[in-house]
GROMACS .gro file of C-alpha atoms in nm:
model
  317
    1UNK     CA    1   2.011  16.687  11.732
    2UNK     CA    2   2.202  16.359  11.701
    3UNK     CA    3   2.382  16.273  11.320
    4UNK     CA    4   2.366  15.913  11.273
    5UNK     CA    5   2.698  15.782  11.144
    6UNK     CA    6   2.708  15.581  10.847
    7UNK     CA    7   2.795  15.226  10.808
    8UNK     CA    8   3.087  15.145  10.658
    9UNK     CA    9   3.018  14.823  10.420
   10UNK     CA   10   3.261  14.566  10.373
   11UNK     CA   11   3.278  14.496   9.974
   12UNK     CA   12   3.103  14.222   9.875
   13UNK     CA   13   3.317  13.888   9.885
   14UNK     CA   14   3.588  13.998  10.130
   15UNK     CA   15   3.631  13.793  10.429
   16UNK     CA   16   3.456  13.885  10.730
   17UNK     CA   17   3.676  13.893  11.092
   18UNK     CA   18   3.589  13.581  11.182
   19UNK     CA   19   3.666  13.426  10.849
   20UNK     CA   20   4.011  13.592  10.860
   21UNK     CA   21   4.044  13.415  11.181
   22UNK     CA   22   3.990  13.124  11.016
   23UNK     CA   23   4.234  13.112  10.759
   24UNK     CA   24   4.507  13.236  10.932
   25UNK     CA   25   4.447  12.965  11.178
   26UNK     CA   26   4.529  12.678  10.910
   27UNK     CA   27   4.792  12.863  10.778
   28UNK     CA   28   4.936  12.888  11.070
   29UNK     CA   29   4.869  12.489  11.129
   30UNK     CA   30   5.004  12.432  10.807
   31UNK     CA   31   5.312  12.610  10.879
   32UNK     CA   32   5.345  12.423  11.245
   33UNK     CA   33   5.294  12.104  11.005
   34UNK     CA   34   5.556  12.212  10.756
   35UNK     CA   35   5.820  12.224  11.029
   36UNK     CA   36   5.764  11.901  11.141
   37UNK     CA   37   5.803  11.754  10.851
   38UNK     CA   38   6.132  11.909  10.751
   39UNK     CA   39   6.269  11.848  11.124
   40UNK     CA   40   6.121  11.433  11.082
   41UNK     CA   41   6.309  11.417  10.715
   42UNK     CA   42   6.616  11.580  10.862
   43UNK     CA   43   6.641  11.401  11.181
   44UNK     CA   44   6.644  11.028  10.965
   45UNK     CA   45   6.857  11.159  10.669
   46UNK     CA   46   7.087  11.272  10.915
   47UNK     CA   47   7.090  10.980  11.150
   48UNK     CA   48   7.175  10.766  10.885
   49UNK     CA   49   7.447  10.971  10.779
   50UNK     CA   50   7.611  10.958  11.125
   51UNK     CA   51   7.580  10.609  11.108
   52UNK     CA   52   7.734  10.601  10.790
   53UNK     CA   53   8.041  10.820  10.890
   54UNK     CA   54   8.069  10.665  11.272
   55UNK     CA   55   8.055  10.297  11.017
   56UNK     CA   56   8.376  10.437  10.818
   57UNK     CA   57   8.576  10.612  11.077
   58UNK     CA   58   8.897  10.543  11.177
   59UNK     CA   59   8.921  10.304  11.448
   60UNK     CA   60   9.237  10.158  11.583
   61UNK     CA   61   9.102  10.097  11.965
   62UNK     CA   62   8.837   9.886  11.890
   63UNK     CA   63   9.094   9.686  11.622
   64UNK     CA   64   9.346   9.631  11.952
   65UNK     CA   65   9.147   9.561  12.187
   66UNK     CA   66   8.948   9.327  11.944
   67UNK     CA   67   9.275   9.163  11.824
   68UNK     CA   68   9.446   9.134  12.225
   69UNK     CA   69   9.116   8.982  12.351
   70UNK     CA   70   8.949   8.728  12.072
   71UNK     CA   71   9.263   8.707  11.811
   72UNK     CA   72   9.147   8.607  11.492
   73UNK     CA   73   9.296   8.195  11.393
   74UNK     CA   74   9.394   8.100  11.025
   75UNK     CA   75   9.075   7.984  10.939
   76UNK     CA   76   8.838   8.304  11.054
   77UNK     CA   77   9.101   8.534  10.930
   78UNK     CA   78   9.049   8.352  10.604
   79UNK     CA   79   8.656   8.362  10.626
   80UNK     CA   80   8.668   8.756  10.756
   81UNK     CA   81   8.896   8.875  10.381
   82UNK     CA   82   8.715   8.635  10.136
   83UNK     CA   83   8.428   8.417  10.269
   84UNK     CA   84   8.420   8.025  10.323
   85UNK     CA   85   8.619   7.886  10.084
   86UNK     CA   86   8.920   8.129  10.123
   87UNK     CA   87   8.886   7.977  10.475
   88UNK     CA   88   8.909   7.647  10.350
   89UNK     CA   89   9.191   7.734  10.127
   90UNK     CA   90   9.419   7.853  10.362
   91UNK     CA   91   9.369   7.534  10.596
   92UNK     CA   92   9.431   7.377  10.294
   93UNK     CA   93   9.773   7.534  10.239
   94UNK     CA   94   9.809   7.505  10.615
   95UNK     CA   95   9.818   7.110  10.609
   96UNK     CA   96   9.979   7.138  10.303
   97UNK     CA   97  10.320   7.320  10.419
   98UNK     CA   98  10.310   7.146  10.742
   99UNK     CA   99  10.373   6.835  10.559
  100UNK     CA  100  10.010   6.629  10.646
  101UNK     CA  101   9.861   6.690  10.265
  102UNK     CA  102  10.091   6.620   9.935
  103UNK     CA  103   9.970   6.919   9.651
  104UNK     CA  104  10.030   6.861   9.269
  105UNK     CA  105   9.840   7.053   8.953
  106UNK     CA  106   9.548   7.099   9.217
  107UNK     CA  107   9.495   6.748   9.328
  108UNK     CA  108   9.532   6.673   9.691
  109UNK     CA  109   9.601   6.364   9.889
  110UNK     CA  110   9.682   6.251  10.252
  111UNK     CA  111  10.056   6.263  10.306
  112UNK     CA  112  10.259   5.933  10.434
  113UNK     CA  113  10.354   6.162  10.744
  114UNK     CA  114   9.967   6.249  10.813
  115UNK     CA  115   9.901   6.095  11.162
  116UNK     CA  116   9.629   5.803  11.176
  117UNK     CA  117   9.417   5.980  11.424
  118UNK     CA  118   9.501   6.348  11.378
  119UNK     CA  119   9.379   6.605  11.632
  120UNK     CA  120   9.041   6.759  11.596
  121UNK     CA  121   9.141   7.054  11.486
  122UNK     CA  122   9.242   6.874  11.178
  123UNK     CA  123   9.061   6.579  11.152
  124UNK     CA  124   8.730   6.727  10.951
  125UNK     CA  125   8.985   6.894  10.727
  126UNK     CA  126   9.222   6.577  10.670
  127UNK     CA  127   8.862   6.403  10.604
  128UNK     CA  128   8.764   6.545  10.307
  129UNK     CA  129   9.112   6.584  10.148
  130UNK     CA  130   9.112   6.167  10.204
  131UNK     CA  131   8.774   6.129  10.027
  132UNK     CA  132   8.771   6.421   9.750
  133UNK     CA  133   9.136   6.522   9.719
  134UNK     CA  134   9.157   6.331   9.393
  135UNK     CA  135   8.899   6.521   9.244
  136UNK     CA  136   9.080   6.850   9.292
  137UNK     CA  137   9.073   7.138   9.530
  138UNK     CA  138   8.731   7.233   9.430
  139UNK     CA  139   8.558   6.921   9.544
  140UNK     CA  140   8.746   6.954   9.849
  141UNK     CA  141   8.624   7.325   9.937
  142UNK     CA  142   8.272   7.220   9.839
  143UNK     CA  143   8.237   6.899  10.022
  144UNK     CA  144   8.421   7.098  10.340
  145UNK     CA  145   8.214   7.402  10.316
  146UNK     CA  146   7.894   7.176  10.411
  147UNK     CA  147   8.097   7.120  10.742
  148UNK     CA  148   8.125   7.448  10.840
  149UNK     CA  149   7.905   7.517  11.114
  150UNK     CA  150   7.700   7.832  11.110
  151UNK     CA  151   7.797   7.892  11.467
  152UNK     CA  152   8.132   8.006  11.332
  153UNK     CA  153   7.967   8.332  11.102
  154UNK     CA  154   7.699   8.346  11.369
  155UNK     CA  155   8.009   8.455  11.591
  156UNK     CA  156   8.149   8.640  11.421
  157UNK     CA  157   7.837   8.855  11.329
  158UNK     CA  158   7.814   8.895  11.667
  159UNK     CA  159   8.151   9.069  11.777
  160UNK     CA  160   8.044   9.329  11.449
  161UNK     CA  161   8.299   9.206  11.214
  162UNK     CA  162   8.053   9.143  10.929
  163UNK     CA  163   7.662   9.172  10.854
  164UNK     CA  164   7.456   8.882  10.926
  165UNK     CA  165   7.204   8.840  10.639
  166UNK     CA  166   6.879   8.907  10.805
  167UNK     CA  167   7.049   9.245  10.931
  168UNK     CA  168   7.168   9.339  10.558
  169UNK     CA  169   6.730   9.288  10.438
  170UNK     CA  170   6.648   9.475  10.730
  171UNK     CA  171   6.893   9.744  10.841
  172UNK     CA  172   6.791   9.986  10.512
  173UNK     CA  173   6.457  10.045  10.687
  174UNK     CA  174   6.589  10.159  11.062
  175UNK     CA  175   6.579  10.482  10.967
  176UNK     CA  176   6.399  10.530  10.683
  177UNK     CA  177   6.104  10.332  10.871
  178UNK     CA  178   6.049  10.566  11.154
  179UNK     CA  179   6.134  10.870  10.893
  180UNK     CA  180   5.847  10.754  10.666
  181UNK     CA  181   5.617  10.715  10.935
  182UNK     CA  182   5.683  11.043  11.117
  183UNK     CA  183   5.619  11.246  10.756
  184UNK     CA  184   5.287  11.033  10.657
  185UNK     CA  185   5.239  11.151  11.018
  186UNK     CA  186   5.284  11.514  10.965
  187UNK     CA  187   5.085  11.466  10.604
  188UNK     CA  188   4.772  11.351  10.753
  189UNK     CA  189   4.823  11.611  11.009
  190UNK     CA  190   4.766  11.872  10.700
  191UNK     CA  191   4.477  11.705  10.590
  192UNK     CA  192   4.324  11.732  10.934
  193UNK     CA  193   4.385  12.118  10.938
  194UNK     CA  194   4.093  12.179  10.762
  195UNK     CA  195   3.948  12.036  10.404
  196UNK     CA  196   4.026  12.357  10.182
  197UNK     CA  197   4.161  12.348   9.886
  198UNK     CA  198   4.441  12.449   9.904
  199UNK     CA  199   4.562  12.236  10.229
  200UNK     CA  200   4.476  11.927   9.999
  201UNK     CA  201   4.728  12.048   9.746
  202UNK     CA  202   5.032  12.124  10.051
  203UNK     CA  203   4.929  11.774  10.152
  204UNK     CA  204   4.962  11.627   9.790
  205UNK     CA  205   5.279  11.740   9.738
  206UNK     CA  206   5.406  11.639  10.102
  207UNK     CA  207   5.234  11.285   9.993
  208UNK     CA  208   5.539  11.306   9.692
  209UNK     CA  209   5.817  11.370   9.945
  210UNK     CA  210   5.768  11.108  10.101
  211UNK     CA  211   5.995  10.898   9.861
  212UNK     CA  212   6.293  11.089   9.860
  213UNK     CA  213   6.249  11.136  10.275
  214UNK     CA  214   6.257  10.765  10.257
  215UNK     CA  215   6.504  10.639  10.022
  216UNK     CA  216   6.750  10.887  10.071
  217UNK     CA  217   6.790  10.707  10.428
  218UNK     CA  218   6.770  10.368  10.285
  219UNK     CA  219   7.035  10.413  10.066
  220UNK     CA  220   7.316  10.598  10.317
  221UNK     CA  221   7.220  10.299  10.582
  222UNK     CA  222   7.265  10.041  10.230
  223UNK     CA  223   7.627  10.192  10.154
  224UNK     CA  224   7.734  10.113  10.525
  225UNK     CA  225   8.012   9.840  10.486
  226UNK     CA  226   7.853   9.501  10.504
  227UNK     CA  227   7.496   9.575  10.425
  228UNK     CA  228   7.482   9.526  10.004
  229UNK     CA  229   7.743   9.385   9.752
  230UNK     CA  230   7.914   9.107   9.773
  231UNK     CA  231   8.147   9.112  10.127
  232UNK     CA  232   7.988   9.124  10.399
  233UNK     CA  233   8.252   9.253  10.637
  234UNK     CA  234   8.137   9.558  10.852
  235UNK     CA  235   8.353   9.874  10.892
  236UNK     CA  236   8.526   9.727  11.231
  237UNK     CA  237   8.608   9.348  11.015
  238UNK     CA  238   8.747   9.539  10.722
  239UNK     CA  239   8.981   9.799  10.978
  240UNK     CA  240   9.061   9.441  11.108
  241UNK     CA  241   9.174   9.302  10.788
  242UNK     CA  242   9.355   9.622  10.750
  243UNK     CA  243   9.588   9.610  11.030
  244UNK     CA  244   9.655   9.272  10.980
  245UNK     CA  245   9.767   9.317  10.650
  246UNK     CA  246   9.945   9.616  10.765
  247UNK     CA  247  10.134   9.402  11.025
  248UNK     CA  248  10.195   9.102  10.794
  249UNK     CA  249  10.579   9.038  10.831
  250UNK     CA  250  10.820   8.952  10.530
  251UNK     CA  251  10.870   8.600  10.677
  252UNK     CA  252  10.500   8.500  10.715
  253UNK     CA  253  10.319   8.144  10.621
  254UNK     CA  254  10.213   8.128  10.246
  255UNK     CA  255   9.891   7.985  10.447
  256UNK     CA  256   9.855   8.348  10.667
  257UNK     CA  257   9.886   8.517  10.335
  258UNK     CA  258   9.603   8.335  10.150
  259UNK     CA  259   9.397   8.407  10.457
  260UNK     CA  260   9.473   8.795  10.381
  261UNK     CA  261   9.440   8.807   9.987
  262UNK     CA  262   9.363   8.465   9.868
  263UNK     CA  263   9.622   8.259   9.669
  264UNK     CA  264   9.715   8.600   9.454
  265UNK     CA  265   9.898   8.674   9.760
  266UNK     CA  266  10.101   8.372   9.746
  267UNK     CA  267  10.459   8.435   9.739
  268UNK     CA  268  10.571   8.096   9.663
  269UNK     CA  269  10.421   8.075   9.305
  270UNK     CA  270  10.493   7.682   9.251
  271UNK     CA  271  10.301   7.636   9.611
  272UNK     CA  272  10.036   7.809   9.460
  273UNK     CA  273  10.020   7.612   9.137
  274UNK     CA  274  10.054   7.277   9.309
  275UNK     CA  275   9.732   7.343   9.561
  276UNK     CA  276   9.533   7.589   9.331
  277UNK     CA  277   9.575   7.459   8.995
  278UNK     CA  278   9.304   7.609   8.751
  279UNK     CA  279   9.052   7.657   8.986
  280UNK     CA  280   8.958   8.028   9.074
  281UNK     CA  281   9.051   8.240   9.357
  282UNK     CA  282   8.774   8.296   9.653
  283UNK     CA  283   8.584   8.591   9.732
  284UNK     CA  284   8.272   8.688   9.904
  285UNK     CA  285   8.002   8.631   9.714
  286UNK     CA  286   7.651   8.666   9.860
  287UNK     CA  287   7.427   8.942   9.913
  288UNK     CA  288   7.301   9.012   9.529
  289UNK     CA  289   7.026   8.667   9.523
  290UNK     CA  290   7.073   8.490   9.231
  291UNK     CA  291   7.287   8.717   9.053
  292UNK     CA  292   7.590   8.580   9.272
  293UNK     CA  293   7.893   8.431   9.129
  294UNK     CA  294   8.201   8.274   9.224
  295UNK     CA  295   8.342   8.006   9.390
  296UNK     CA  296   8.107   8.135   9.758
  297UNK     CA  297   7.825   8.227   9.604
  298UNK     CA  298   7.657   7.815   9.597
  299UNK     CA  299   7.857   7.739   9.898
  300UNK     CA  300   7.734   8.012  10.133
  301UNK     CA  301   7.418   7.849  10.223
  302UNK     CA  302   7.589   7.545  10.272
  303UNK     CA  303   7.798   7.691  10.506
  304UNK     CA  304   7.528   7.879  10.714
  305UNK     CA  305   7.517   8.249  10.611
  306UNK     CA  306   7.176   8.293  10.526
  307UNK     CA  307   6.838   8.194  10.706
  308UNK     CA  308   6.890   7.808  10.715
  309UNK     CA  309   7.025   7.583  10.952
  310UNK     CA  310   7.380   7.369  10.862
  311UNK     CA  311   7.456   7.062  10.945
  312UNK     CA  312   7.710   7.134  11.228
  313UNK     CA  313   8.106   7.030  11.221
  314UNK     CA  314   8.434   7.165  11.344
  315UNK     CA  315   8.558   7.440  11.129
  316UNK     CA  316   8.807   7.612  11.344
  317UNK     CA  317   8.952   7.553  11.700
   0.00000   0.00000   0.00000
């Protein structure tokens, strides 16, 4: 005779196989989710950051090679350390101890030894000394600034030695674009995994990382040199402005040394006084909308660095 064996009950509410299946299943899809995430967030905080330290390294190749193939002239020199009008300021003390411009109190005027037809290198600068040197040096950087064609920063922007302004606006989201994507990505992925409970809370809170995963990107790529403040020279224009400085002999022009530093690094302090006057030094000044000041700041659209087109002219050779 046959015992019948007795069935062994699960207690009431406990998860049958098939249930257990189940959950283990999402967790295990929320785990596979998890991972993605943190690799996405990783892989765009730390791009950026090797952007940031490749932006800042050392580089004195790339500053030879730059300097033995396209040498920087007075008047780029000038516009690569402080912006347009240190550019103008330097051709100014160019003419100025060359003999072709007379300097007093910072008025300007043609000198008697200026040639009648001057070479073209000259001629736009010559120009505006003739028609708004009596007004002072600043009429004569604003009225020359609006000659400046935007070819010149366009240039420039090009061989990397500063950021052109659509590039500043835009560079911020190159990583944390395609870093904020990939974790809304992986978030929606979580939601997918199936509609409990608590899957909608792990996808809540990835919701709230996205912000840091986003900004913290933005901000490393905004601290590159270039890309916010005022100067917009890039890592390789301000290593450029370095060696230059660096190799600045004892016996160079008072107009090579304005291109450098501005008039403050004028050695001939009565030179300085006759061509600056009271007007203030030149600096970058764009990048910060209408919160810029100094002498760049109004001229910088005149002179082509932003979205606009100039009028075209012939800044430099």
């Amino acid at each position: 005779m046959t015992t019948a064996r007795p069935r062994i009950r699960a207690p009431a509410g406990a998860p049958c196989g098939r249930e257990r299946l189940g959950w283990e299943r999402v967790d295990a899809l929320l785990a596979m989710w998890w991972v993605l995430y943190a690799l996405v967030a990783f892989l765009g905080i730390g791009s950026a950051g090797l952007a940031a330290v490749a932006d800042r390294r050392p580089r004195p190749e790339d500053v030879r090679h730059l300097l033995e193939h396209a040498p920087l002239d007075l008047f780029r020199t000038g516009l690569l350390s402080g912006g347009t009008v240190r550019a103008i300021d330097a051709r100014i003390v160019d003419l100025v101890e060359r003999g072709l411009v007379d300097a007093g109190g910072g008025r300007l005027s043609l000198s008697p030894d200026a040639p009648a037809t001057p070479d073209a290198h000259d001629a736009w600068l010559l120009d505006t000394v003739r028609t708004d040197g009596a007004h002072g040096v600043d009429a004569v950087r604003r009225r020359a600034a609006t000659r400046v064609p935007r070819s010149v920063l366009d240039r420039m922007a090009r061989r990397g030695l500063i950021v052109a302004p659509a590039k500043r606006r835009s560079a911020p989201m190159v990583f944390a674009g395609p870093t904020l994507a990939g974790v809304a990505g992986c978030t929606f992925g979580m939601m997918l995994a199936d509609p409990a409970a608590d899957v909608e809370i792990s996808a809540a809170v990835a919701v709230l990382l996205w912000f840091p995963a986003a900004i913290v990107p933005a901000r490393i790529t905004a601290g590159r040199p270039g890309y916010s403040g005022p100067d917009p020279a890039s890592g390789l224009g301000r290593a450029v402005l370095d060696s230059l400085r660096t190799g600045l002999p004892a016996d160079a022009s008072e107009a090579r040394r304005v291109a450098l530093g501005g008039f403050d690094a004028m050695a001939d302090t009565a030179l300085r006084d006759a061509v600056q006057g009271n007007e203030p030094d030149s600096r970058w000044s764009v990048g910060s909308g209408h919160r810029d000041v100094g002498v760049n700041a109004a001229l910088a659209p005149a002179a082509g660095f932003d979205d606009r087109d100039s009028d075209s002219g012939d800044a430099g050779d």
